[in-house]
mmCIF file of C-alpha atoms and ligand atoms in Angstrom:
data_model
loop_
_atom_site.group_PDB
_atom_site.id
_atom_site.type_symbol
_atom_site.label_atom_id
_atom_site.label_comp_id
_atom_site.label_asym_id
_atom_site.label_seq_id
_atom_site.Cartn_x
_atom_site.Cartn_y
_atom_site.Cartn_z
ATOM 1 C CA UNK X 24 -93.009 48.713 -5.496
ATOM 2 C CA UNK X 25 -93.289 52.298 -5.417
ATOM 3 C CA UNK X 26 -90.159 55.212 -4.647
ATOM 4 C CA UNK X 27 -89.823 55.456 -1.288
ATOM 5 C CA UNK X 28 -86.615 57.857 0.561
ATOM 6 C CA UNK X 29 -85.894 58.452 4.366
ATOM 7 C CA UNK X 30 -83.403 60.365 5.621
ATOM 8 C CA UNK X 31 -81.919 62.002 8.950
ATOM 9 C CA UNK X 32 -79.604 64.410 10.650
ATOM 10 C CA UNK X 33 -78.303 63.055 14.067
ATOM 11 C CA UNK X 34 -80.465 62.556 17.018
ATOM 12 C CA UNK X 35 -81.589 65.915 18.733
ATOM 13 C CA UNK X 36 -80.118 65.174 22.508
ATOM 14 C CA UNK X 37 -77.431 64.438 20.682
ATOM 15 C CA UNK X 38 -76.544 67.724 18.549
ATOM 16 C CA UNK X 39 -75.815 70.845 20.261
ATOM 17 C CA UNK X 40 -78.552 72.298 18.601
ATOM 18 C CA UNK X 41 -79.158 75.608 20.569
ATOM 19 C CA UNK X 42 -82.704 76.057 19.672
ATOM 20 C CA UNK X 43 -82.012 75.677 16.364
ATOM 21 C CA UNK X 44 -84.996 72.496 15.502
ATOM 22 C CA UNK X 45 -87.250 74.300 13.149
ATOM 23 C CA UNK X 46 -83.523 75.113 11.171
ATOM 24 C CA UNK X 47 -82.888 71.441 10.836
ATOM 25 C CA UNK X 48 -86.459 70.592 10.007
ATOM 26 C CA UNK X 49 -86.682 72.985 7.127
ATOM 27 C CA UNK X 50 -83.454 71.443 5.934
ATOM 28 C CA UNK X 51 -84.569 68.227 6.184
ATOM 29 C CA UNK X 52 -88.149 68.989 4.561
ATOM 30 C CA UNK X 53 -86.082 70.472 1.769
ATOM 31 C CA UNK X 54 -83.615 67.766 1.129
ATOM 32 C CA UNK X 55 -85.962 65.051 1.242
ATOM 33 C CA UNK X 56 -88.154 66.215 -1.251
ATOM 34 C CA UNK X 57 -85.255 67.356 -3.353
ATOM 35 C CA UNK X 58 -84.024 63.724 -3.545
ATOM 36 C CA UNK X 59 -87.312 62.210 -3.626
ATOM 37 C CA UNK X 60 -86.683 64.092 -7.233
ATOM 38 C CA UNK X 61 -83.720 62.491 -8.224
ATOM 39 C CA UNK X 62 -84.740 59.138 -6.803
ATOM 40 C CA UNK X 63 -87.467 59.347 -9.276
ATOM 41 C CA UNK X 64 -85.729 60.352 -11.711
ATOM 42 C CA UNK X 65 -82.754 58.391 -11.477
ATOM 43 C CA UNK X 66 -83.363 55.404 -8.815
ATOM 44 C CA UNK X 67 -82.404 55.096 -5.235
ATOM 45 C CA UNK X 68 -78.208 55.026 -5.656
ATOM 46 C CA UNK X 69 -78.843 58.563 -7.074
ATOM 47 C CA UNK X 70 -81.267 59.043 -4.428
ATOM 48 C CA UNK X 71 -79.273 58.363 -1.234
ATOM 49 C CA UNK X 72 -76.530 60.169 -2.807
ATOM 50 C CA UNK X 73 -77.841 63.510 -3.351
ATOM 51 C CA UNK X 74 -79.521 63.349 -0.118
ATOM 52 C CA UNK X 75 -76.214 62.656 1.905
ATOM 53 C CA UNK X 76 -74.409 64.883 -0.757
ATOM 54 C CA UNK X 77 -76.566 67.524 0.435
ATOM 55 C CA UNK X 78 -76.463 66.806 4.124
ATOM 56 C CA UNK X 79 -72.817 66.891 3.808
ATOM 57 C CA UNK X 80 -72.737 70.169 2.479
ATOM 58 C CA UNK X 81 -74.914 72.077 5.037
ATOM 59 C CA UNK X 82 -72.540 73.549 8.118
ATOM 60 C CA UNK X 83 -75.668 72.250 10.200
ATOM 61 C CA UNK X 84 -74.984 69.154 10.312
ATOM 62 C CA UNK X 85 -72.118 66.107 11.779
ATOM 63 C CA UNK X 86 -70.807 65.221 8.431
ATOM 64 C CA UNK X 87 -69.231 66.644 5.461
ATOM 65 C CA UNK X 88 -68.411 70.571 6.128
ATOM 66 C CA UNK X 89 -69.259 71.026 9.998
ATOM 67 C CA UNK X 90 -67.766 68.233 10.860
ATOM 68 C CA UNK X 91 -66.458 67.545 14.637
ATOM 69 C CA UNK X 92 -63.116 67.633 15.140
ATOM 70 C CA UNK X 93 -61.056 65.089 17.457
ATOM 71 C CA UNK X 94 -58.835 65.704 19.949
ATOM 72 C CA UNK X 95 -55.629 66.453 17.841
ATOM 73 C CA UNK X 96 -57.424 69.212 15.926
ATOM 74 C CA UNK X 97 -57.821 67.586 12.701
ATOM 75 C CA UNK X 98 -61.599 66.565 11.062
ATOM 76 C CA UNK X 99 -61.489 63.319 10.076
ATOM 77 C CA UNK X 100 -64.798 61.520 8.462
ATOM 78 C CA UNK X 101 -66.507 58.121 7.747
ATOM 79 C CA UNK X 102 -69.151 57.551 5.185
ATOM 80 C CA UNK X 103 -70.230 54.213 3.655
ATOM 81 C CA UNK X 104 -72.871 53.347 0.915
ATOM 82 C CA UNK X 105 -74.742 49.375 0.538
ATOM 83 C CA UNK X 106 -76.266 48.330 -2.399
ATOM 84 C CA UNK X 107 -79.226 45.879 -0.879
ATOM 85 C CA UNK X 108 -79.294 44.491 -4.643
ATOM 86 C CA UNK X 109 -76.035 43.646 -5.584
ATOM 87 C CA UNK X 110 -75.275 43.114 -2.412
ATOM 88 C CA UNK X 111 -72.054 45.512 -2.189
ATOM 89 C CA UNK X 112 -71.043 47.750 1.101
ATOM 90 C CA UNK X 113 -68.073 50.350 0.401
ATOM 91 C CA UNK X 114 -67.312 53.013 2.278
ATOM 92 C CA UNK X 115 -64.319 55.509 3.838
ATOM 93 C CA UNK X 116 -62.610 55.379 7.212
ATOM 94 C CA UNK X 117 -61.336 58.519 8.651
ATOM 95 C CA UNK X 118 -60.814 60.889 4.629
ATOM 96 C CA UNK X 119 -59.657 64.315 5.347
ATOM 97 C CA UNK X 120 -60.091 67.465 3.123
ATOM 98 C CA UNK X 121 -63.072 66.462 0.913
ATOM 99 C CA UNK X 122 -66.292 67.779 0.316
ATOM 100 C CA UNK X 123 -68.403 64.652 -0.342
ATOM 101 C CA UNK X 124 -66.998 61.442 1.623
ATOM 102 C CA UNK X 125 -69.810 59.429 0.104
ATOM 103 C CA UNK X 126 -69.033 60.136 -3.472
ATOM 104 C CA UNK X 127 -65.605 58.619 -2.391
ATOM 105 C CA UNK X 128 -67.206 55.759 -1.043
ATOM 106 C CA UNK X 129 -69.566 54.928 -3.756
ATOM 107 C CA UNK X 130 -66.790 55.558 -6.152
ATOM 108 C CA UNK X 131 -64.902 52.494 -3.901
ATOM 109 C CA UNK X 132 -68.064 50.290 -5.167
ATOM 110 C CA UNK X 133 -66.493 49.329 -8.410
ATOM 111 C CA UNK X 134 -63.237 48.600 -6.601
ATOM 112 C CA UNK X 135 -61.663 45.367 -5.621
ATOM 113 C CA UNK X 136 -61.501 46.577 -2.149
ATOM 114 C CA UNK X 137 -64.245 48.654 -1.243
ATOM 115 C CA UNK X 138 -63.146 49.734 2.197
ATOM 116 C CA UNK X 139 -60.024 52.193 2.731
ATOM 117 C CA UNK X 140 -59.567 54.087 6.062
ATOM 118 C CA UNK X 141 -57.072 56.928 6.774
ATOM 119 C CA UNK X 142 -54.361 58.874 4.510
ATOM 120 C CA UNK X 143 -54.210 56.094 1.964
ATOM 121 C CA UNK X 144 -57.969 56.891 1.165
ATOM 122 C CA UNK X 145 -57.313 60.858 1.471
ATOM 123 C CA UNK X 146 -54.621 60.112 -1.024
ATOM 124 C CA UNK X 147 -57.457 57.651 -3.499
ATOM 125 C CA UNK X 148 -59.516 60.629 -3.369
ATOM 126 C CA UNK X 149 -57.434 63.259 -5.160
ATOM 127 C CA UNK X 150 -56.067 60.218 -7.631
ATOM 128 C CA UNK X 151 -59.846 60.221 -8.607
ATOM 129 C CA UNK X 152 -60.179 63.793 -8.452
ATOM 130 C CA UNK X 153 -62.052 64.969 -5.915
ATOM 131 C CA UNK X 154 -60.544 68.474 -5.286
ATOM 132 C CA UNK X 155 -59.108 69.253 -1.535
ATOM 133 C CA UNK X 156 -61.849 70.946 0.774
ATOM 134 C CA UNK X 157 -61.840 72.539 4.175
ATOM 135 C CA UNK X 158 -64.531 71.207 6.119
ATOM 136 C CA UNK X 159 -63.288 73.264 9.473
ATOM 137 C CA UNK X 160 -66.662 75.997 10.464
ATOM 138 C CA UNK X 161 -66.351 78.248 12.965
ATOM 139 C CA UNK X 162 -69.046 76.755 15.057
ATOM 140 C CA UNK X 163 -67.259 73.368 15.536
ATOM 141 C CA UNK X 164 -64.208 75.206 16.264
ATOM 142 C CA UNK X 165 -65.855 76.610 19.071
ATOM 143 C CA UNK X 166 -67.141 73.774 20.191
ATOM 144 C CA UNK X 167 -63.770 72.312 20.092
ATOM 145 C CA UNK X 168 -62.492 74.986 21.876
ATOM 146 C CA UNK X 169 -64.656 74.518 24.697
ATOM 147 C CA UNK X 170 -63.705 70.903 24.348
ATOM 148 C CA UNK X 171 -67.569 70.015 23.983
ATOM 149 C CA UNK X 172 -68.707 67.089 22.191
ATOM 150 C CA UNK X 173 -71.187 65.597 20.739
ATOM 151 C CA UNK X 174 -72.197 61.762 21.467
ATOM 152 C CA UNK X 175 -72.177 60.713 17.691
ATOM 153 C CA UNK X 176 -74.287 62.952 15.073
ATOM 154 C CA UNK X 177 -74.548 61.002 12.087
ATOM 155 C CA UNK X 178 -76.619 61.793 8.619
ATOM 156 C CA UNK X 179 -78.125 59.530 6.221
ATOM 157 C CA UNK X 180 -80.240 58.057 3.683
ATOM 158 C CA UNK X 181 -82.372 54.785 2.608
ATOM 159 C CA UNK X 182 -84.299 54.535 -0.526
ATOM 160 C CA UNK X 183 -86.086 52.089 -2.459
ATOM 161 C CA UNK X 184 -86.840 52.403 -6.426
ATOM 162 C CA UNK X 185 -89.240 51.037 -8.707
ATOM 163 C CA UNK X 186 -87.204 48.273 -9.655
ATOM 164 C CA UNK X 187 -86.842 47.264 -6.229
ATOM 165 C CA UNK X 188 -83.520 48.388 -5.740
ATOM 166 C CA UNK X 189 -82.592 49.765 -2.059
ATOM 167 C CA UNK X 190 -79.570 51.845 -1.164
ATOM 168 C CA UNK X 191 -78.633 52.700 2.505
ATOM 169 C CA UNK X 192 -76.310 55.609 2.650
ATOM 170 C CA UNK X 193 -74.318 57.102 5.757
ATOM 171 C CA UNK X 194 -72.115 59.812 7.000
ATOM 172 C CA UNK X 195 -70.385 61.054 9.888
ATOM 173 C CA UNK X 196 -67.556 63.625 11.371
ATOM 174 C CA UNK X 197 -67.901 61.718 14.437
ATOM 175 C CA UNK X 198 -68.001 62.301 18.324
ATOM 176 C CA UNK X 199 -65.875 65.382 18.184
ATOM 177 C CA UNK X 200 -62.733 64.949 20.894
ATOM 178 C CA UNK X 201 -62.364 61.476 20.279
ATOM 179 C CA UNK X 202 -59.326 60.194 20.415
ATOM 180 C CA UNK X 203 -57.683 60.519 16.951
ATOM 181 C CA UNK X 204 -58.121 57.937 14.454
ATOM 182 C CA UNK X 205 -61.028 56.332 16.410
ATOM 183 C CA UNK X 206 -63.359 54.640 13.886
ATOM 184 C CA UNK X 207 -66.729 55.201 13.239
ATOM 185 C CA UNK X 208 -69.929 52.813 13.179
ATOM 186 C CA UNK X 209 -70.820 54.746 10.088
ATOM 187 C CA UNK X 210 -68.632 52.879 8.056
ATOM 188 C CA UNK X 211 -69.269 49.076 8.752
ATOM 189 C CA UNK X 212 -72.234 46.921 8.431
ATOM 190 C CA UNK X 213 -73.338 47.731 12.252
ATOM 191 C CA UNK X 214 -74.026 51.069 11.175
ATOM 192 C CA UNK X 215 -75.451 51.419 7.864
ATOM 193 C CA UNK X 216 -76.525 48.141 5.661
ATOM 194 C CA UNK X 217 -79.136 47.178 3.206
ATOM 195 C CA UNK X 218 -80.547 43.674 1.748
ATOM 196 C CA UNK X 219 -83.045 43.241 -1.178
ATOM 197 C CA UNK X 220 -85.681 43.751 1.408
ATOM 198 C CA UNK X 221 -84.568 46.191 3.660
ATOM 199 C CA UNK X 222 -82.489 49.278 4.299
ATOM 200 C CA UNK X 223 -81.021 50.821 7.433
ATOM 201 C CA UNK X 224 -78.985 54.243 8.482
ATOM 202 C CA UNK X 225 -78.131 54.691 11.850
ATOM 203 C CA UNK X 226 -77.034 57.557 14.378
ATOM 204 C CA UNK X 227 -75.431 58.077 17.933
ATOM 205 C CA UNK X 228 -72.632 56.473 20.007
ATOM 206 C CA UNK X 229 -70.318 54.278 17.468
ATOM 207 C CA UNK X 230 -69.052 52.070 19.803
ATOM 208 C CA UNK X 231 -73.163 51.210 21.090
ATOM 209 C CA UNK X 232 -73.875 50.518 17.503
ATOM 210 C CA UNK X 233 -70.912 48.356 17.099
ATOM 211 C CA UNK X 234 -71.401 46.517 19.751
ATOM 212 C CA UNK X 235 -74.742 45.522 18.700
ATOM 213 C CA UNK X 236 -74.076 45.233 15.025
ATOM 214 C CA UNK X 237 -77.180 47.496 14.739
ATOM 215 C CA UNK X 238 -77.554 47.354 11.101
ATOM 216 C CA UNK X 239 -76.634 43.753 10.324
ATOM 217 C CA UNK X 240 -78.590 42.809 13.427
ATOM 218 C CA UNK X 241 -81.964 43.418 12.266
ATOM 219 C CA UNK X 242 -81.117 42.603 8.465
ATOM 220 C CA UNK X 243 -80.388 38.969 9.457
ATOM 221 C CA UNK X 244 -83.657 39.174 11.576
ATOM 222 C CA UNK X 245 -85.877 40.553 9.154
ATOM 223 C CA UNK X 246 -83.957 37.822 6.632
ATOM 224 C CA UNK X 247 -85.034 34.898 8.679
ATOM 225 C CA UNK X 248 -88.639 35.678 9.507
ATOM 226 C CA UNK X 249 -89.363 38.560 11.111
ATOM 227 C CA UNK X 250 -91.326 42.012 9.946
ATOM 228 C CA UNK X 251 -88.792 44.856 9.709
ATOM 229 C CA UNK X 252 -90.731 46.421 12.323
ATOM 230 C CA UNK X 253 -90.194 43.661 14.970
ATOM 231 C CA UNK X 254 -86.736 43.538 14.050
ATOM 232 C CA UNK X 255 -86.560 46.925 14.706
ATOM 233 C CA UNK X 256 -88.185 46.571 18.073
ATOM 234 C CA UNK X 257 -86.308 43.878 19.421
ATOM 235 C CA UNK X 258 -83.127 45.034 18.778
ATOM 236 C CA UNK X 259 -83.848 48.338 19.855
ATOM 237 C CA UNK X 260 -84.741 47.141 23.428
ATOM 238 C CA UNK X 261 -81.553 45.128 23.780
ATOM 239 C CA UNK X 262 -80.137 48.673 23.389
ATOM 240 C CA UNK X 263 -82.281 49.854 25.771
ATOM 241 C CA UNK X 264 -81.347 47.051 28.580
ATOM 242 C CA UNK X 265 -77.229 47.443 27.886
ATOM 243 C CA UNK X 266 -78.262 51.455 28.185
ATOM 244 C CA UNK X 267 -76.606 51.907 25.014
ATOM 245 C CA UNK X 268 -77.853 55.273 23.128
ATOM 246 C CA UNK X 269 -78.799 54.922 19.159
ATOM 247 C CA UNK X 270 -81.343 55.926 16.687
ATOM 248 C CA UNK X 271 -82.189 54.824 13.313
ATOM 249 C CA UNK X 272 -84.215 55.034 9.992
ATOM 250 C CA UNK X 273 -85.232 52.188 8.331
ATOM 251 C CA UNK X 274 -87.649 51.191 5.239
ATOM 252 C CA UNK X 275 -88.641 48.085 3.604
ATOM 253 C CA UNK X 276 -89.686 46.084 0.072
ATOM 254 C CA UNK X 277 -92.361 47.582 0.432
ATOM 255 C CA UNK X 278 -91.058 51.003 0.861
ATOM 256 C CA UNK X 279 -92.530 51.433 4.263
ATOM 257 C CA UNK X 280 -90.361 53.549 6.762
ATOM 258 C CA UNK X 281 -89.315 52.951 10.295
ATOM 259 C CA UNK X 282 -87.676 55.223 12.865
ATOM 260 C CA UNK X 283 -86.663 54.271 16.175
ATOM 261 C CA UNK X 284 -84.319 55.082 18.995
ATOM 262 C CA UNK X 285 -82.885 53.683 22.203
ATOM 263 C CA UNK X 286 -83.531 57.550 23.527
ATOM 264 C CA UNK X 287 -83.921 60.927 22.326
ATOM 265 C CA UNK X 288 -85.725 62.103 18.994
ATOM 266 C CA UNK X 289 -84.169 61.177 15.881
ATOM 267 C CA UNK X 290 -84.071 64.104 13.292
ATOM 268 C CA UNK X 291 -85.701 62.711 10.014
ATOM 269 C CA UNK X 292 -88.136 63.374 6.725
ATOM 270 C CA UNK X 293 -89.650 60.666 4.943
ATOM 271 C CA UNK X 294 -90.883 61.250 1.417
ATOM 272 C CA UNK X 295 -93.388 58.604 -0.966
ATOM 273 C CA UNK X 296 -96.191 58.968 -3.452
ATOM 274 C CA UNK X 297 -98.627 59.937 -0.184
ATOM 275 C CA UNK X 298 -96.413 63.015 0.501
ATOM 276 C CA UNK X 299 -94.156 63.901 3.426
ATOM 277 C CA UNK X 300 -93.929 62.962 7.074
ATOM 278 C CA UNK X 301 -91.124 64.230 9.703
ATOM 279 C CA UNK X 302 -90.175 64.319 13.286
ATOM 280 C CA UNK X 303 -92.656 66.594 15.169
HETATM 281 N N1 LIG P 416 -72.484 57.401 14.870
HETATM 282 C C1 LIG P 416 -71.423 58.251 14.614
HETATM 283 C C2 LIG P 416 -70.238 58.054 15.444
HETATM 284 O O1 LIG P 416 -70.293 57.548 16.538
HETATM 285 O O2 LIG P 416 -69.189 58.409 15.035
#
């Protein structure tokens, strides 16, 4: 087993991204290799984290600060992490005011309930500390104002470590308009999931991804037989023929990576021992 990390920022048709590719590309070159650090320093959980962590915290992207914001005005996010070894998915449903949904939701791994959605888990945050934060930029609230939208940007993060361990990691300010409280795919299993033998993140339209069960989809797939890569393939091109619109980054045991996409380019960096590979 060797370190492996993959991450992503949305899916390019899907960002309003007003020429602004080689931008997320240099972000994503830098953050990968920045948490291909940590990851071998401190294993994939810390991994996935600081990559999402650090995704969050760039304006650029759907998630974190630079959220979208739904129809009522407010930001509202989703962000879930799985542990593929213990076998543990936790996450948060709609938070408002923090910096770093997914430190909330990994923090929800050592609860009894691992899933909490709305005020309740705005209000589990600050019980735990995490300090109130405006996410609202001035380019989302122009987009807002021009009531544009997005169809779903989405960041995340798999990794595997040298003991085999593989954390999936996702996060999301949603659509942007939506209608408020809508949920997310990027907190439930159809949207971000990992096994002990695979790991999956994915981006674009919630409900597509839901419908499908993206994530869980090709897990069980990959569980009963086939390569990740098939799994991949075949359940991408049953998104294809319901013309639903999704991307997403994958990686096995093995620490192989996969990226695939019903349309569109997905944004992504991939880091190992051989180096670095992104989208072109
Ligand atoms: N995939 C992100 C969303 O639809 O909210």
């Amino acid at each position: 087993m060797a370190n492996s990390i993959i991450i992503h920022g949305g899916i390019k048709e899907f960002e309003n991204l007003e020429g602004k590719e080689s931008e997320y590309q240099k972000a994503l070159h830098k953050i990968a290799r920045d948490s291909y650090e940590v990851l071998n320093e401190k294993g994939a959980r810390a991994g996935v984290l600081a990559a999402v962590s650090a995704l969050e915290d760039l304006e650029l992207f759907n998630a974190g600060t630079g959220s979208r914001i739904q129809a009522d005005g407010e930001i509202r996010m989703s962000a879930s992490i799985m542990d593929g070894k213990k076998n543990i998915f936790s996450g948060v449903i709609n938070i408002q005011y923090v910096k770093n949904p997914i430190l909330v939701a990994e923090q929800l791994a050592s609860e009894k309930n691992s899933v909490l959605a709305g005020e309740p888990a705005t209000r589990y945050a600050r019980a735990r500390g995490f300090e109130n934060h405006n996410p609202f930029t001035r380019h989302r609230l122009r987009e807002h104002q021009a009531a544009k939208s997005g169809r779903g940007g989405t960041v995340g993060a798999v990794a595997l470590d040298n003991d085999g361990a593989i954390f999936a990691a996702t996060s999301t300010g949603g659509t942007g308009n939506e209608i408020p409280g809508r949920v997310s795919d990027s907190a439930t299993v159809a949207g971000n999931y990992a096994s002990l033998n695979m790991g999956i993140s994915c981006t674009g339209v919630g409900e597509d991804i839901v419908n499908l069960c993206v994530a869980a989809r090709i897990s069980t797939r990959k569980l009963e037989g086939l390569s990740l890569e098939h799994a991949i393939k075949k359940t991408v091109s049953e998104g294809i023929e319901f013309g639903y619109m999704f991307g997403l980054i994958a990686l096995d045991e093995n620490g192989n990576t996969f990226v695939d996409q019903t349309q569109g380019k997905t944004l992504y960096a991939a880091v190992d021992a051989q180096g670095i590979r992104t989208f072109t």
